[in-house]
mmCIF file of C-alpha atoms in Angstrom:
data_model
loop_
_atom_site.group_PDB
_atom_site.id
_atom_site.type_symbol
_atom_site.label_atom_id
_atom_site.label_comp_id
_atom_site.label_asym_id
_atom_site.label_seq_id
_atom_site.Cartn_x
_atom_site.Cartn_y
_atom_site.Cartn_z
ATOM 1 C CA UNK A 429 0.000 0.000 0.000
ATOM 2 C CA UNK A 430 1.275 3.465 -0.874
ATOM 3 C CA UNK A 431 1.947 5.991 1.880
ATOM 4 C CA UNK A 432 1.093 9.678 2.048
ATOM 5 C CA UNK A 433 3.669 11.949 3.705
ATOM 6 C CA UNK A 434 2.154 15.205 4.989
ATOM 7 C CA UNK A 435 4.557 18.084 5.677
ATOM 8 C CA UNK A 436 3.983 21.274 7.616
ATOM 9 C CA UNK A 437 5.871 24.343 6.354
ATOM 10 C CA UNK A 438 6.556 26.945 9.065
ATOM 11 C CA UNK A 439 9.152 25.714 11.544
ATOM 12 C CA UNK A 440 9.248 22.324 9.812
ATOM 13 C CA UNK A 441 10.481 22.675 6.232
ATOM 14 C CA UNK A 442 11.504 26.236 7.130
ATOM 15 C CA UNK A 443 13.976 26.240 10.009
ATOM 16 C CA UNK A 444 13.194 28.607 12.881
ATOM 17 C CA UNK A 445 10.931 30.885 10.896
ATOM 18 C CA UNK A 446 7.662 31.138 8.976
ATOM 19 C CA UNK A 447 6.716 32.060 5.436
ATOM 20 C CA UNK A 448 5.051 35.315 6.593
ATOM 21 C CA UNK A 449 8.217 36.354 8.443
ATOM 22 C CA UNK A 450 10.344 35.633 5.369
ATOM 23 C CA UNK A 451 7.921 37.583 3.164
ATOM 24 C CA UNK A 452 7.831 40.488 5.627
ATOM 25 C CA UNK A 453 11.631 40.542 5.767
ATOM 26 C CA UNK A 454 11.559 41.656 2.129
ATOM 27 C CA UNK A 455 9.429 44.655 3.140
ATOM 28 C CA UNK A 456 11.366 45.608 6.266
ATOM 29 C CA UNK A 457 8.495 44.370 8.453
ATOM 30 C CA UNK A 458 10.116 41.321 10.012
ATOM 31 C CA UNK A 459 9.746 42.480 13.644
ATOM 32 C CA UNK A 460 6.026 43.132 13.269
ATOM 33 C CA UNK A 461 5.423 39.654 11.862
ATOM 34 C CA UNK A 462 7.610 37.905 14.433
ATOM 35 C CA UNK A 463 5.360 39.535 17.047
ATOM 36 C CA UNK A 464 2.289 38.149 15.256
ATOM 37 C CA UNK A 465 3.888 34.693 15.160
ATOM 38 C CA UNK A 466 4.396 34.881 18.932
ATOM 39 C CA UNK A 467 0.752 35.849 19.449
ATOM 40 C CA UNK A 468 -0.641 32.976 17.411
ATOM 41 C CA UNK A 469 1.837 30.478 18.946
ATOM 42 C CA UNK A 470 0.653 31.536 22.397
ATOM 43 C CA UNK A 471 -2.996 31.151 21.382
ATOM 44 C CA UNK A 472 -3.679 34.867 21.842
ATOM 45 C CA UNK A 473 -5.065 35.188 18.313
ATOM 46 C CA UNK A 474 -6.472 32.674 15.853
ATOM 47 C CA UNK A 475 -5.544 32.037 12.203
ATOM 48 C CA UNK A 476 -8.215 34.371 10.696
ATOM 49 C CA UNK A 477 -7.052 37.363 12.772
ATOM 50 C CA UNK A 478 -3.414 36.535 12.026
ATOM 51 C CA UNK A 479 -4.140 36.414 8.283
ATOM 52 C CA UNK A 480 -6.055 39.694 8.373
ATOM 53 C CA UNK A 481 -3.306 41.488 10.252
ATOM 54 C CA UNK A 482 -0.440 40.159 8.152
ATOM 55 C CA UNK A 483 -2.398 40.988 4.978
ATOM 56 C CA UNK A 484 -2.678 44.578 6.238
ATOM 57 C CA UNK A 485 1.115 44.733 6.613
ATOM 58 C CA UNK A 486 1.670 43.649 3.023
ATOM 59 C CA UNK A 487 0.096 46.599 1.188
ATOM 60 C CA UNK A 488 3.238 47.017 -0.950
ATOM 61 C CA UNK A 489 3.846 43.293 -1.579
ATOM 62 C CA UNK A 490 4.800 42.233 -5.113
ATOM 63 C CA UNK A 491 5.537 38.905 -6.804
ATOM 64 C CA UNK A 492 9.221 39.855 -6.784
ATOM 65 C CA UNK A 493 9.124 40.088 -2.977
ATOM 66 C CA UNK A 494 7.471 36.663 -2.734
ATOM 67 C CA UNK A 495 10.013 35.076 -5.087
ATOM 68 C CA UNK A 496 12.926 36.595 -3.158
ATOM 69 C CA UNK A 497 11.464 35.400 0.147
ATOM 70 C CA UNK A 498 11.044 31.868 -1.171
ATOM 71 C CA UNK A 499 14.516 31.674 -2.684
ATOM 72 C CA UNK A 500 16.265 33.184 0.337
ATOM 73 C CA UNK A 501 14.416 31.305 3.087
ATOM 74 C CA UNK A 502 16.294 28.945 5.463
ATOM 75 C CA UNK A 503 14.982 25.636 4.120
ATOM 76 C CA UNK A 504 15.971 22.318 5.622
ATOM 77 C CA UNK A 505 18.473 20.424 3.535
ATOM 78 C CA UNK A 506 17.597 17.747 0.959
ATOM 79 C CA UNK A 507 13.871 18.442 0.713
ATOM 80 C CA UNK A 508 13.868 17.657 -2.999
ATOM 81 C CA UNK A 509 15.863 14.463 -2.409
ATOM 82 C CA UNK A 510 13.282 13.238 0.103
ATOM 83 C CA UNK A 511 10.350 14.023 -2.156
ATOM 84 C CA UNK A 512 12.143 12.471 -5.122
ATOM 85 C CA UNK A 513 12.573 9.201 -3.258
ATOM 86 C CA UNK A 514 8.974 9.259 -2.007
ATOM 87 C CA UNK A 515 7.770 9.676 -5.585
ATOM 88 C CA UNK A 516 10.185 6.999 -6.807
ATOM 89 C CA UNK A 517 8.712 4.493 -4.380
ATOM 90 C CA UNK A 518 5.181 5.168 -5.614
ATOM 91 C CA UNK A 519 4.276 7.075 -2.453
ATOM 92 C CA UNK A 520 2.840 10.588 -2.178
ATOM 93 C CA UNK A 521 3.966 13.800 -0.511
ATOM 94 C CA UNK A 522 2.008 16.958 0.215
ATOM 95 C CA UNK A 523 2.478 20.215 2.106
ATOM 96 C CA UNK A 524 -0.371 21.526 4.260
ATOM 97 C CA UNK A 525 0.255 24.878 5.929
ATOM 98 C CA UNK A 526 -1.600 27.800 7.475
ATOM 99 C CA UNK A 527 0.699 30.144 5.536
ATOM 100 C CA UNK A 528 -0.461 31.909 2.355
ATOM 101 C CA UNK A 529 -1.212 29.659 -0.577
ATOM 102 C CA UNK A 530 0.756 31.892 -2.955
ATOM 103 C CA UNK A 531 3.931 30.892 -1.072
ATOM 104 C CA UNK A 532 3.076 27.284 -0.187
ATOM 105 C CA UNK A 533 2.068 26.301 -3.726
ATOM 106 C CA UNK A 534 5.557 27.072 -5.012
ATOM 107 C CA UNK A 535 6.652 23.786 -3.408
ATOM 108 C CA UNK A 536 4.957 21.724 -6.105
ATOM 109 C CA UNK A 537 7.916 22.715 -8.307
ATOM 110 C CA UNK A 538 10.164 20.909 -5.811
ATOM 111 C CA UNK A 539 8.252 17.651 -6.143
ATOM 112 C CA UNK A 540 5.271 17.840 -3.787
ATOM 113 C CA UNK A 541 2.187 16.160 -5.265
ATOM 114 C CA UNK A 542 0.014 18.832 -3.655
ATOM 115 C CA UNK A 543 0.468 21.993 -1.595
ATOM 116 C CA UNK A 544 -2.293 23.678 0.393
ATOM 117 C CA UNK A 545 -2.170 26.979 2.240
ATOM 118 C CA UNK A 546 -4.565 29.650 3.453
ATOM 119 C CA UNK A 547 -6.272 31.349 0.518
ATOM 120 C CA UNK A 548 -5.055 34.905 0.028
ATOM 121 C CA UNK A 549 -5.963 37.256 -2.831
ATOM 122 C CA UNK A 550 -3.526 37.515 -5.724
ATOM 123 C CA UNK A 551 -0.402 39.630 -5.273
ATOM 124 C CA UNK A 552 -0.348 42.650 -5.419
ATOM 125 C CA UNK A 553 -3.449 42.842 -3.230
ATOM 126 C CA UNK A 554 -6.515 44.653 -4.492
ATOM 127 C CA UNK A 555 -8.990 42.965 -2.150
ATOM 128 C CA UNK A 556 -9.100 41.812 1.482
ATOM 129 C CA UNK A 557 -8.327 38.312 2.698
ATOM 130 C CA UNK A 558 -11.417 36.143 3.207
ATOM 131 C CA UNK A 559 -11.321 34.613 6.708
ATOM 132 C CA UNK A 560 -13.304 31.632 5.400
ATOM 133 C CA UNK A 561 -10.295 30.626 3.295
ATOM 134 C CA UNK A 562 -7.834 30.664 6.194
ATOM 135 C CA UNK A 563 -6.783 27.207 7.333
ATOM 136 C CA UNK A 564 -6.688 25.929 10.921
ATOM 137 C CA UNK A 565 -5.282 22.908 12.738
ATOM 138 C CA UNK A 566 -8.605 21.110 12.200
ATOM 139 C CA UNK A 567 -8.578 22.020 8.506
ATOM 140 C CA UNK A 568 -5.272 20.194 8.112
ATOM 141 C CA UNK A 569 -7.027 16.950 9.033
ATOM 142 C CA UNK A 570 -9.845 17.635 6.561
ATOM 143 C CA UNK A 571 -7.344 18.285 3.792
ATOM 144 C CA UNK A 572 -5.443 15.130 4.718
ATOM 145 C CA UNK A 573 -8.672 13.138 4.382
ATOM 146 C CA UNK A 574 -9.312 14.744 0.988
ATOM 147 C CA UNK A 575 -5.801 13.834 -0.162
ATOM 148 C CA UNK A 576 -6.243 10.273 1.088
ATOM 149 C CA UNK A 577 -9.330 9.942 -1.076
ATOM 150 C CA UNK A 578 -7.555 11.479 -4.064
ATOM 151 C CA UNK A 579 -4.531 9.193 -3.795
ATOM 152 C CA UNK A 580 -6.403 6.038 -2.798
ATOM 153 C CA UNK A 581 -4.926 5.654 0.689
ATOM 154 C CA UNK A 582 -6.290 5.883 4.228
ATOM 155 C CA UNK A 583 -5.244 7.694 7.400
ATOM 156 C CA UNK A 584 -3.520 4.456 8.415
ATOM 157 C CA UNK A 585 -1.117 4.988 5.495
ATOM 158 C CA UNK A 586 -0.153 8.553 6.476
ATOM 159 C CA UNK A 587 2.975 10.019 8.027
ATOM 160 C CA UNK A 588 2.807 13.588 9.384
ATOM 161 C CA UNK A 589 5.747 15.952 9.909
ATOM 162 C CA UNK A 590 5.275 19.087 12.023
ATOM 163 C CA UNK A 591 6.595 21.308 14.763
ATOM 164 C CA UNK A 592 3.847 23.138 16.650
ATOM 165 C CA UNK A 593 0.275 23.576 17.863
ATOM 166 C CA UNK A 594 -1.117 23.742 14.315
ATOM 167 C CA UNK A 595 0.048 20.136 13.783
ATOM 168 C CA UNK A 596 -1.454 18.712 16.967
ATOM 169 C CA UNK A 597 -4.765 17.614 15.430
ATOM 170 C CA UNK A 598 -3.060 15.933 12.487
ATOM 171 C CA UNK A 599 -0.598 14.124 14.753
ATOM 172 C CA UNK A 600 -3.594 12.768 16.648
ATOM 173 C CA UNK A 601 -5.295 11.578 13.454
ATOM 174 C CA UNK A 602 -2.513 9.542 11.825
ATOM 175 C CA UNK A 603 -0.535 6.585 13.199
ATOM 176 C CA UNK A 604 2.996 7.815 12.450
ATOM 177 C CA UNK A 605 4.358 11.304 13.065
ATOM 178 C CA UNK A 606 7.722 13.036 13.152
ATOM 179 C CA UNK A 607 8.208 16.112 15.338
ATOM 180 C CA UNK A 608 10.740 18.284 13.500
ATOM 181 C CA UNK A 609 12.483 20.906 15.659
ATOM 182 C CA UNK A 610 9.230 20.925 17.592
ATOM 183 C CA UNK A 611 7.992 23.085 20.435
ATOM 184 C CA UNK A 612 6.288 22.005 23.673
ATOM 185 C CA UNK A 613 2.866 21.583 22.034
ATOM 186 C CA UNK A 614 3.926 18.301 20.416
ATOM 187 C CA UNK A 615 5.789 16.906 23.406
ATOM 188 C CA UNK A 616 4.822 13.274 23.895
ATOM 189 C CA UNK A 617 2.550 13.186 20.830
ATOM 190 C CA UNK A 618 4.982 12.253 18.060
ATOM 191 C CA UNK A 619 6.120 8.760 17.114
ATOM 192 C CA UNK A 620 9.579 10.146 16.366
ATOM 193 C CA UNK A 621 11.449 13.362 17.102
ATOM 194 C CA UNK A 622 14.168 15.084 15.082
ATOM 195 C CA UNK A 623 16.294 18.153 15.789
ATOM 196 C CA UNK A 624 18.480 19.401 12.991
ATOM 197 C CA UNK A 625 18.720 20.970 9.561
ATOM 198 C CA UNK A 626 18.330 18.010 7.171
ATOM 199 C CA UNK A 627 14.933 16.667 6.120
ATOM 200 C CA UNK A 628 16.500 13.424 4.911
ATOM 201 C CA UNK A 629 17.590 12.646 8.473
ATOM 202 C CA UNK A 630 14.024 13.198 9.708
ATOM 203 C CA UNK A 631 12.645 11.088 6.851
ATOM 204 C CA UNK A 632 15.055 8.250 7.680
ATOM 205 C CA UNK A 633 13.236 7.783 11.005
ATOM 206 C CA UNK A 634 10.234 6.429 9.067
ATOM 207 C CA UNK A 635 11.836 5.449 5.766
ATOM 208 C CA UNK A 636 12.014 1.713 6.442
ATOM 209 C CA UNK A 637 8.771 1.291 8.408
ATOM 210 C CA UNK A 638 5.974 0.413 6.041
#
């Protein structure tokens, strides 16, 4: 039976940062977005409010800023190698993130079968963000179920990789999980734990268990 590997983005594939912080860095608004990241990590605000506030910061955002943020971000090593092997084995890999879809979807070019993020308007913005399109921890599980149906697998065939509170629901829904540079919210929940800068090393924890 094929397996579906589900990867979080912020703090997982990106080391010690989030897509919004990397985008904001291009606009000189890194500190403001780091503060927002702290608020949502502490549960002081929810994903819709976070999306609305970060959208308001990005009034001058262009595609060039997004491309520069993506290319310059501190990615874990060997992401494309991991996804290449997953594909070569007939398995599936997808990214599911609360970050903006216009950033997350770029990862399909690296080999992800699918990439889902919170729906933001096209860049440059001419309309507000719709809170109904902003993902949550619970939405990650719904998307995972949708991907299972699409790829012909079940939750029992899934492996989740994550680092924080937004991954807690998904870790509880699948049998195998890898906490990658994780915070306290995933303590004791993951099947495996990895600290480091190389996705291949995290993948090796589950590579042989089928």
